[in-house]
Structures are given as C-alpha cells and as structure tokens.
Tab-separated table of C-alpha atoms and ligand atoms in Angstrom:
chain	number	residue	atom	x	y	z
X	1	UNK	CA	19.873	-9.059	-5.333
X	2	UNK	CA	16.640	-11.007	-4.952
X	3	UNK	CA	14.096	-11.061	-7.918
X	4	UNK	CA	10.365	-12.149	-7.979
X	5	UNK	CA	8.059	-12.050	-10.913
X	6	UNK	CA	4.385	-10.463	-10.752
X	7	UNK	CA	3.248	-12.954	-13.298
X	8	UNK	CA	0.359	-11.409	-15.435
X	9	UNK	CA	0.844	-12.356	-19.162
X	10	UNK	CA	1.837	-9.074	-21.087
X	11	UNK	CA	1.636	-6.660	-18.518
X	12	UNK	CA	4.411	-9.311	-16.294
X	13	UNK	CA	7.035	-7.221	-14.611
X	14	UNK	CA	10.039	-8.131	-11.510
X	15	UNK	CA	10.375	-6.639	-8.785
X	16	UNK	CA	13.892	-6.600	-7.424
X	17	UNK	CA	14.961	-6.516	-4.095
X	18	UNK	CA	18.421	-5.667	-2.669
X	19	UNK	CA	21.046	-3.876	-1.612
X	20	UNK	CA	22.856	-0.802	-3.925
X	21	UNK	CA	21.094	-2.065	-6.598
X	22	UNK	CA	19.324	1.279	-7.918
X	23	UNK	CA	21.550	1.305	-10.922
X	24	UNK	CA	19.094	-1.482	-12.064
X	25	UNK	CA	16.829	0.763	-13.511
X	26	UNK	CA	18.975	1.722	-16.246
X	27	UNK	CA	18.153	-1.578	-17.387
X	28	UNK	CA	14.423	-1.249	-17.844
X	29	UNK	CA	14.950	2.058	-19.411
X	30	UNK	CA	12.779	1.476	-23.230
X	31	UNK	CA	15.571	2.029	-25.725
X	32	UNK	CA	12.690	3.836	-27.812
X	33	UNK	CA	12.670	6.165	-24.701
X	34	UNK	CA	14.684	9.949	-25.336
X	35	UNK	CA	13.515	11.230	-21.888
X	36	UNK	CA	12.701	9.861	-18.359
X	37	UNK	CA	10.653	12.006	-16.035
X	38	UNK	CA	12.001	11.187	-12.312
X	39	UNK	CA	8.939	11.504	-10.051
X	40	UNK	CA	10.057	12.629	-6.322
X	41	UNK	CA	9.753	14.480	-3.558
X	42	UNK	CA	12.588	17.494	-2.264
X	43	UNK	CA	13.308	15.405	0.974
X	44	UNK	CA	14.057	12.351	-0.544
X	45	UNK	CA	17.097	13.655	-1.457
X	46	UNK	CA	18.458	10.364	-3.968
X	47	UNK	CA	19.761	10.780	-7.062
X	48	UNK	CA	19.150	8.012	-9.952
X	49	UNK	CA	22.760	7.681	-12.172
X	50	UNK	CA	20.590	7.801	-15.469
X	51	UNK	CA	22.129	8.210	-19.047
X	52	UNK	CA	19.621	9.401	-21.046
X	53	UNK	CA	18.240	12.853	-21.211
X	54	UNK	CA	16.251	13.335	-17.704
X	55	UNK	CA	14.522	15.716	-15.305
X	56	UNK	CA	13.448	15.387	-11.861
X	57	UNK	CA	9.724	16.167	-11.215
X	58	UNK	CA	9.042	17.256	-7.152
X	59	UNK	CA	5.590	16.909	-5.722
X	60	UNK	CA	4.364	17.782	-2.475
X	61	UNK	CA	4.228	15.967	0.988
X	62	UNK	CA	1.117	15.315	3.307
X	63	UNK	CA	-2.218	13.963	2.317
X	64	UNK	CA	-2.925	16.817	0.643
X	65	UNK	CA	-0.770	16.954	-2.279
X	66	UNK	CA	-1.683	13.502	-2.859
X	67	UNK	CA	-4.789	14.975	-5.519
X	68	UNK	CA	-5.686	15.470	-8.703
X	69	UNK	CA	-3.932	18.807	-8.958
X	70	UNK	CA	-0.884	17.066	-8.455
X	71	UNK	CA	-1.792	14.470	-11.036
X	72	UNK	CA	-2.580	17.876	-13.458
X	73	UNK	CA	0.494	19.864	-12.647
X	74	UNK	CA	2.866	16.831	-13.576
X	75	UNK	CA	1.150	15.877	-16.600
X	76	UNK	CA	1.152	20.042	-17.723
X	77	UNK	CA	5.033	20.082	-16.802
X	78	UNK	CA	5.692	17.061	-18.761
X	79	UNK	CA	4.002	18.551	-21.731
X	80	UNK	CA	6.109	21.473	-21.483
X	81	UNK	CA	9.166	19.387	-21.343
X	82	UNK	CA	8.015	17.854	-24.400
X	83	UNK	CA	7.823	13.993	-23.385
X	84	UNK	CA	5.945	11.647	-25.487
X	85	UNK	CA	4.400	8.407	-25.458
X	86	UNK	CA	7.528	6.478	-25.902
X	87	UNK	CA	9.659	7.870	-23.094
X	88	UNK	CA	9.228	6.666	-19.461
X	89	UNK	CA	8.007	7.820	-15.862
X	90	UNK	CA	10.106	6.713	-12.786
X	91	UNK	CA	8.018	7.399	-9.714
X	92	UNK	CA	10.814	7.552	-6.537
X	93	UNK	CA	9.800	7.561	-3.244
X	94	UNK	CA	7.228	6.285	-0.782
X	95	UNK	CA	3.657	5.234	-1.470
X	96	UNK	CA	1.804	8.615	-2.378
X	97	UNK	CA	5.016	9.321	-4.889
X	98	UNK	CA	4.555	6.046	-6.563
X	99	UNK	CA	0.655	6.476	-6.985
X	100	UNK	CA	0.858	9.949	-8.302
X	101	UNK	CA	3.622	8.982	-10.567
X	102	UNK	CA	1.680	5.754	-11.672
X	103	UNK	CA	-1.681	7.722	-11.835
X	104	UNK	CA	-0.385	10.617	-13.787
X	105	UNK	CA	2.171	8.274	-16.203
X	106	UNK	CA	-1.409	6.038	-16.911
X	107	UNK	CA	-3.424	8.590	-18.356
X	108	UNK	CA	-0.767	11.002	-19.825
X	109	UNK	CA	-1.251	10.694	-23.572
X	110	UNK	CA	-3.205	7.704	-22.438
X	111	UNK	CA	-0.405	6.212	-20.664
X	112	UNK	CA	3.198	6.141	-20.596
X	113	UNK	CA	5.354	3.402	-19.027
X	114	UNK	CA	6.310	3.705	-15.730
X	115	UNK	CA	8.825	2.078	-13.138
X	116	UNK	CA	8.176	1.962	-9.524
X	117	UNK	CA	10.880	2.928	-6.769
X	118	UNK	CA	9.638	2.820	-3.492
X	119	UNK	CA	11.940	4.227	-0.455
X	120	UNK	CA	9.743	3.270	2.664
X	121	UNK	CA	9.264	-0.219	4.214
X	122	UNK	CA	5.605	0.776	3.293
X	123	UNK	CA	6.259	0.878	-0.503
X	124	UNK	CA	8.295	-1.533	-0.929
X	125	UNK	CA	5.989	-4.724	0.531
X	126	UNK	CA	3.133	-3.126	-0.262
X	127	UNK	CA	2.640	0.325	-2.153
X	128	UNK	CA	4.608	-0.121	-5.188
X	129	UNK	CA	3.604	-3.472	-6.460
X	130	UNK	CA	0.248	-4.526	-7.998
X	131	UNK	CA	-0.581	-1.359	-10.212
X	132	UNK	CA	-3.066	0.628	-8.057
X	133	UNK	CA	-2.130	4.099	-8.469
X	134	UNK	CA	-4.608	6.459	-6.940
X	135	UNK	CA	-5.440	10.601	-5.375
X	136	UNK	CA	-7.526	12.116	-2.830
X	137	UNK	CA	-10.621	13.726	-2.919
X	138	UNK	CA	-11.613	15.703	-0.500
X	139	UNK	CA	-14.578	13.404	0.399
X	140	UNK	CA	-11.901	10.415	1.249
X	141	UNK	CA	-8.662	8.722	1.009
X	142	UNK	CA	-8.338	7.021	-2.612
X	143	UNK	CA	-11.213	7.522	-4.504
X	144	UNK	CA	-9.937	8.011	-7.625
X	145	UNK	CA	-7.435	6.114	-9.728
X	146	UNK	CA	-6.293	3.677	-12.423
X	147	UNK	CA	-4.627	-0.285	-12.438
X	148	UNK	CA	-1.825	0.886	-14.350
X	149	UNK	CA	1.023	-1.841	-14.018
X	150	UNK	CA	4.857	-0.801	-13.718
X	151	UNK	CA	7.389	-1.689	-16.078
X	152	UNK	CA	9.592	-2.796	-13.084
X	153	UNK	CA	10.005	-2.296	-9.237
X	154	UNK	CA	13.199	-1.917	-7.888
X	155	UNK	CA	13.409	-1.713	-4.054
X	156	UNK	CA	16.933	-0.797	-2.710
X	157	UNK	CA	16.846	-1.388	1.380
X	158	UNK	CA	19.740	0.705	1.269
X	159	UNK	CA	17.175	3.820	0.655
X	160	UNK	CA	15.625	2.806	3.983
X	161	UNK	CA	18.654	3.609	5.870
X	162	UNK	CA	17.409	7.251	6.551
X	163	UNK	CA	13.588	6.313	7.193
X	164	UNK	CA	12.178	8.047	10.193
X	165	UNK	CA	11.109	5.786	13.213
X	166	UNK	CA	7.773	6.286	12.533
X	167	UNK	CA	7.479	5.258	8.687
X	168	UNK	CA	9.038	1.671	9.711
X	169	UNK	CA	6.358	1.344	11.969
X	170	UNK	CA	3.948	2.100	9.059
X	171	UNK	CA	5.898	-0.478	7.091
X	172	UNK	CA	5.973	-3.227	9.951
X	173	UNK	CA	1.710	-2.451	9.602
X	174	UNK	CA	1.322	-3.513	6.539
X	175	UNK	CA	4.579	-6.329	7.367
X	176	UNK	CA	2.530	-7.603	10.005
X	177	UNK	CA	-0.606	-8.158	7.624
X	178	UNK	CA	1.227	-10.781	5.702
X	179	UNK	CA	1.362	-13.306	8.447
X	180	UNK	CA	-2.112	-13.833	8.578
X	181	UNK	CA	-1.828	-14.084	4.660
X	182	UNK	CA	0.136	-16.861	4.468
X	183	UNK	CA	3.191	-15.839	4.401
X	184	UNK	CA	5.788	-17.790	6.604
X	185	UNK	CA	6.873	-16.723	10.010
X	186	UNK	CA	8.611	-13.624	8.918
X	187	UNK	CA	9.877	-13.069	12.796
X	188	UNK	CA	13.761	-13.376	12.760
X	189	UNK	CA	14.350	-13.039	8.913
X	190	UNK	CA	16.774	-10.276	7.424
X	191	UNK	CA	14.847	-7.104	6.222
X	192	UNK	CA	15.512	-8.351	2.499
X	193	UNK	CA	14.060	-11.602	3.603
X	194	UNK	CA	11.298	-9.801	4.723
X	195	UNK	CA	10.660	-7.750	2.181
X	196	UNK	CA	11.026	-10.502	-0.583
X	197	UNK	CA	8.158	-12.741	1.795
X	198	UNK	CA	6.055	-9.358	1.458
X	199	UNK	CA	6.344	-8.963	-2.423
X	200	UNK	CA	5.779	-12.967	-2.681
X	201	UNK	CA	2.606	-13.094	-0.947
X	202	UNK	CA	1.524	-9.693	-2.938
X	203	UNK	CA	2.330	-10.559	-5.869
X	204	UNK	CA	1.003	-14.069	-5.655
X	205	UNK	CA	-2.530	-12.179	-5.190
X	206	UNK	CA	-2.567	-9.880	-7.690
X	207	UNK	CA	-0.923	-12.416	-10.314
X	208	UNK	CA	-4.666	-14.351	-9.240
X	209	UNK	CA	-6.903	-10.971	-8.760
X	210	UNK	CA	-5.213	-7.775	-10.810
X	211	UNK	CA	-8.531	-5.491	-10.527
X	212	UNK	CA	-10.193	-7.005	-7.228
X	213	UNK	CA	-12.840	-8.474	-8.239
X	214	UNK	CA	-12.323	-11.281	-5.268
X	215	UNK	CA	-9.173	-12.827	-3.185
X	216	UNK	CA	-7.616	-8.994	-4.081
X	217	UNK	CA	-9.499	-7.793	-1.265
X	218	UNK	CA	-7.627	-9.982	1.269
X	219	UNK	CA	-4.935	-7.384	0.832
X	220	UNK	CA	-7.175	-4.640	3.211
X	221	UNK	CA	-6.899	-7.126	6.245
X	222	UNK	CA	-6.738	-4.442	9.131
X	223	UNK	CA	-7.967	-1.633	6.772
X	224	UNK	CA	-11.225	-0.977	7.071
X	225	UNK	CA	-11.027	0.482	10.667
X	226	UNK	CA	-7.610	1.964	9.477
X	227	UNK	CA	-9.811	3.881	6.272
X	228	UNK	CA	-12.387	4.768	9.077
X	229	UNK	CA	-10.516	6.756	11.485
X	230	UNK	CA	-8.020	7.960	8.660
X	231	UNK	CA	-11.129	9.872	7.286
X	232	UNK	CA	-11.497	11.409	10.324
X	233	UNK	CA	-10.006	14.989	11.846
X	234	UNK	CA	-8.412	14.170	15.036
X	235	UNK	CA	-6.996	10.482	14.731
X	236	UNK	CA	-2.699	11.147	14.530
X	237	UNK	CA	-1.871	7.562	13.223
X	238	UNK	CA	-0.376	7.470	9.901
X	239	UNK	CA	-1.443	4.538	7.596
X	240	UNK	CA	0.304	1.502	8.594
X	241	UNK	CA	0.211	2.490	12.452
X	242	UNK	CA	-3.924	2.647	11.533
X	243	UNK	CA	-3.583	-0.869	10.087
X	244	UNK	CA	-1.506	-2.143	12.840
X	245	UNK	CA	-4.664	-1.216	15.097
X	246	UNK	CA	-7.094	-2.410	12.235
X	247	UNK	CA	-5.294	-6.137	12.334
X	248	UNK	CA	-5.994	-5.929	16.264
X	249	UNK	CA	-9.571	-4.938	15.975
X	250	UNK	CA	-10.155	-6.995	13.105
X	251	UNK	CA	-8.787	-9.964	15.108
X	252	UNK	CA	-11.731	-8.989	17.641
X	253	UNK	CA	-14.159	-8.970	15.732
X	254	UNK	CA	-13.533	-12.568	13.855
X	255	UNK	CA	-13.615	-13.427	17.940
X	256	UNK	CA	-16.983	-12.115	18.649
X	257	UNK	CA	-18.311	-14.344	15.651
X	258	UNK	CA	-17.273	-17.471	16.303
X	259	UNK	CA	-14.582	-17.362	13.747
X	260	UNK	CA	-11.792	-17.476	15.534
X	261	UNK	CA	-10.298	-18.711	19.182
X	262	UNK	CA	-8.516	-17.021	22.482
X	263	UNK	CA	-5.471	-18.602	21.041
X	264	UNK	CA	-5.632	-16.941	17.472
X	265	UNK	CA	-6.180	-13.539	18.802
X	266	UNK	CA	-3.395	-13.645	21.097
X	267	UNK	CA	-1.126	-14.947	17.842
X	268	UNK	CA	-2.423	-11.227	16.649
X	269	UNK	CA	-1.581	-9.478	19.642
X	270	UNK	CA	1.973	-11.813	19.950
X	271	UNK	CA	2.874	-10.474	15.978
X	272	UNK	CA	1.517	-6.977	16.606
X	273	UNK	CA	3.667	-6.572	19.504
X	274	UNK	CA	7.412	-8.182	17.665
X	275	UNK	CA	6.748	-5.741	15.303
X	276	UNK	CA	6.382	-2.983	18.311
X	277	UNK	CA	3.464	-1.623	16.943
X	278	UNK	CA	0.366	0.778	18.546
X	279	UNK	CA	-2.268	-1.872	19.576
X	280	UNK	CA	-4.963	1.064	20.498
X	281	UNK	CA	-6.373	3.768	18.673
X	282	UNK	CA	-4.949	6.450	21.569
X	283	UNK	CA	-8.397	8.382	21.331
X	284	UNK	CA	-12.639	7.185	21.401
X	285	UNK	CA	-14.560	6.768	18.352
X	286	UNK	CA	-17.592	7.163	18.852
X	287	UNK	CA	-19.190	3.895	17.891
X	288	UNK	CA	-22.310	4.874	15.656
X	289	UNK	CA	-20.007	7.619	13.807
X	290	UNK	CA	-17.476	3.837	13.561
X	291	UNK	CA	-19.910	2.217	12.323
X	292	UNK	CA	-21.401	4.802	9.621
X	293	UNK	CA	-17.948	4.963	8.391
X	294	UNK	CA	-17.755	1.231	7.920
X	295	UNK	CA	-20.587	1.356	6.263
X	296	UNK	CA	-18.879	3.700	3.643
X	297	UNK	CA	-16.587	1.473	3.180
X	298	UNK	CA	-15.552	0.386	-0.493
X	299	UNK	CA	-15.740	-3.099	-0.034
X	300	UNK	CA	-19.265	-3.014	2.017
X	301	UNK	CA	-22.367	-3.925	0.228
X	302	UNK	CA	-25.849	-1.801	0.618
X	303	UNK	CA	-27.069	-2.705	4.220
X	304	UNK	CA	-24.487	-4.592	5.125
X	305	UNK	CA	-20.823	-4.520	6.593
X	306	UNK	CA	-17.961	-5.995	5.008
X	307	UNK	CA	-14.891	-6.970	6.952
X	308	UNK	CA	-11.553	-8.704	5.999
X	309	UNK	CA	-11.629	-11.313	8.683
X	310	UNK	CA	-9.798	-14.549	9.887
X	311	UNK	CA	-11.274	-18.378	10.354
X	312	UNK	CA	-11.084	-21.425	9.573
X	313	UNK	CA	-10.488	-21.078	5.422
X	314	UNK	CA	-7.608	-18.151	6.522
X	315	UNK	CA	-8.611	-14.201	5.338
X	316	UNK	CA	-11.766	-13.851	3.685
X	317	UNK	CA	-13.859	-10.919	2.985
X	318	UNK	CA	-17.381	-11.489	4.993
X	319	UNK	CA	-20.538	-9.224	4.937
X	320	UNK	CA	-22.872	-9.111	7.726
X	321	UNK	CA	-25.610	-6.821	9.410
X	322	UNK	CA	-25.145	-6.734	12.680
X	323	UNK	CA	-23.468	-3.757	14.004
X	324	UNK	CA	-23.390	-4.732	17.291
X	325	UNK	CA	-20.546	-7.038	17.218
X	326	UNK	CA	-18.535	-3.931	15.840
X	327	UNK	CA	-19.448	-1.806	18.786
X	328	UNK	CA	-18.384	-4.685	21.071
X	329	UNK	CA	-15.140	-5.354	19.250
X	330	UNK	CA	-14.441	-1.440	19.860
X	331	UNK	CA	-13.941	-2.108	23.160
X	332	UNK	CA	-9.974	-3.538	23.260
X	333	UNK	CA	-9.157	-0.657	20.879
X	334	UNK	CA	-10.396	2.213	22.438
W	401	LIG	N1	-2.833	-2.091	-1.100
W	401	LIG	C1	-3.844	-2.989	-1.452
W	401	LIG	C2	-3.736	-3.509	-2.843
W	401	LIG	O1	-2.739	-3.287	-3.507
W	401	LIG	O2	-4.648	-4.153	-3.306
C-alpha cells in the first residue's frame, strides 16, 4: 500500500492507495467515536469489517438523487439514529456518494468527521480528494456545497474490479487531464501507479489552493465544455467521457489563439486516444446556445469567457471576449 499526504496544516489527511487494504479505515476510526454512519449506495454491494457500533446509510443513483433532499434525508436519519458530533461519516462509493456524504457530514451539527472511500477510477484520482463536497440544483450541476476536508481517503483498486466499462472511461477522463498537469507520462504504469500520479498531482494543488481562489482552477482542464453540454437534455456522455471531449476541444481552442502548436494538439489527441476515449461530442451544439452556456460558467467573469487552456507557462485559466474562436474550435468536436 502506497500513501501520499494532502498537506494542509490541521486539516492534513493521507490518502492511501492499494490493494485489500479497506480494513485501513478501522484505523482512522476517532476513538471518541460510538457510531459510524456508512454512506453507500444498494449496488455497491461492499461491506466495511467495522468494530464499533455501525449502520449503513443508502442513497440514490443518477443525477438526481445527487440534491439537497438527499443531503436532508441523511442528516434526519442520522438524527434518528442518534449520532453526535463525535462519531464519524464514511462516505463509500463513487463521486456523487462521497460528495453527499462529505456535504451532509459538514453541516450536520455543524460538521462531523468524515472519511472518503471512493470505488470508481473517477473517485479515486479525482472525486474523493481535496474536500469539495457538493448537490444539484435543478438550475445546474454543483451549485451548492461546502470545502469540508476528509479525515482520510482510502482507495482500494480491488473495489474497481467490478466497474462497468463505461465508468473507467469516465475515470481515464479525468486520468487523461493529469498529463497536461504535470504529471509524468502515466502511459504504461500499473493502475496503482496511476492512481498514486493522479492523487500526487491533486493533492499537490489543493495543498497550494484549498478553496480556489487561483492554480485550483487548473483542476477543470476539459470541463467547461464538459459542464456545458452536461447541463443540457440530450447529450448521453457521463462526466469524464464529457471531459475527455472537453480536453480535445480545449486543446483547439489554445490552437486557434496562438497558444499552442500542430504538435501539442496532436500530443492531446495521441493521450486521448491510449486512454480509448470519445474524441467527439456524438451530437451538434448549437454554437450560440455553446457559447451562452460558457458564459455561465463558474469560472467566467462578466463579459468575458474563461477557459482552462494550455501554452507556453503549462494550464492556466485565461479570460477573453471573443466568441468566435469558440465557434471555430466547435468544429473538430462536433
Ligand atoms: N474536481 C475539481 C476539484 O477538486 O477542484
């Protein structure tokens, strides 16, 4: 088992990485703790060997039970289970487990610890580690939520052994970000390997940026076409399948400025591709409705676009006006 620590004074935690090593969490268990509430999900189907006095808490899948209701109905059950402020949360499962669990653990009784285990590819490099916990409103994807920082992550790649085609290839999205992050050449490495690269590189930005204020936001690379077409009806790409397309387009557009080179792009298109991942949206968007949902964006600025892009300095968040470089980057994704 692999360790790496997300270094942020007090609120410092590891996150481990290995095989059969979910018996871990007994470890971070707070000895002032009587009861652990196990966050999860009826299909995920694993059962933590825990000691102390626990009780498994099931949420629903899809987008839509990732809300507020959610967040309400734990928090309601937990009061009637009776736990307090000293016992602990364990979110386990993939990324909209581990952000309800987190969201709900943060403001129960004004927060209660909480350790993150992640079961996708998805969670584990990405999902799980840096303290964003967040729900859906109706009006989009995230909008509400708390940093709330984990006690511990413990990713197991033995949990992965089940994961559906399609939710590696949402993992291998966000994978793929890192190499334009600076992580090394992850093509070739063993899937601990490559999750420990992930978590290093994450971690490594959050330990510098905790509540985005800055180099955080290097961390959407690919996203902000992904959030576009994810808000709306119609698209069928799941998150890191949206990013995969997002790193391609984003690629594009960094082209059409001057920012990067024929060469660069085609390193995109050469790391997309390892990673066997969609490289077209599979439907139009229509390019004014694209570019009003850019504009919507969180990161973008009144009057102006802001895209994660590549150049000379490596990722960087840059804000611009001029649509029309969007509408011509469109065209390789469409
Ligand atoms: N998933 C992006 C972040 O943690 O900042």
């Amino acid at each position: 088992m692999k360790a790496i620590k997300v270094d942020l004074a007090e609120r410092s935690y590891p996150v481990l990485v290995g095989e059969n090593c979910l018996g871990e969490v007994e470890r971070y268990l707070p000895s002032s703790a009587k009861r652990v509430a196990i966050v999860t999900q009826e299909q995920i189907g694993i059962d933590l060997q825990i000691e102390k006095n626990h009780k498994v808490f099931t949420i629903g899948t899809g987008e839509t039970s990732k809300s507020i209701d959610s967040v309400i109905a734990l928090c309601r059950s937990w009061v009637d289970w009776g736990l307090t402020r000293s016992d602990i949360v364990i979110g386990l499962g993939g990324g909209m487990v581990t952000d309800i669990a987190a969201f709900a653990a943060s403001i129960y009784h004004r927060g209660l610890e909480v350790i993150n285990v992640p079961t996708t590819l998805l969670g584990m490099v990405d999902a799980a580690i840096g303290g964003k916990t967040g729900a859906n409103l109706p009006e989009g994807k995230n909008l509400i939520g708390t940093f709330w920082q984990p006690k511990a992550v413990i990713c197991d790649v033995d949990t992965l052994q089940t994961l559906p085609e399609r939710e590696w290839k949402c993992g291998y999205g966000e994978v793929a970000k890192y190499h334009f992050l600076g992580a090394d050449d992850m093509r070739g490495f063993s899937l601990i390997d490559t999750v420990m690269e992930c978590v290093k590189v994450k971690t490594r930005i959050v330990a510098e940026d905790e509540r985005e204020a800055g180099t955080r936001a290097i961390l959407n690379y690919g996203h902000t076409l992904a959030h576009a077409i994810e808000l709306e009806n119609g698209f069928a790409l799941a998150h890191g399948e949206a990013v995969a397309v997002g790193i391609r387009y984003a690629a594009q557009v960094a082209f059409h400025m001057g920012r990067i080179g024929e060469e660069r792009v085609a390193y995109h298109e050469e790391i997309l591709n390892h990673y066997g991942l969609q490289m077209k949206l599979g439907e139009r968007i229509d390019p004014q409705r694209a570019l009003l949902l850019f504009s919507r964006d969180k990161k973008s600025k009144p009057g102006l676009f802001t895209f994660v892009l590549d150049g000379d300095l490596g990722v960087e968040p840059v804000s611009f006006y001029d649509g029309n470089i969007l509408v011509k980057a469109l065209e390789v994704v469409q």
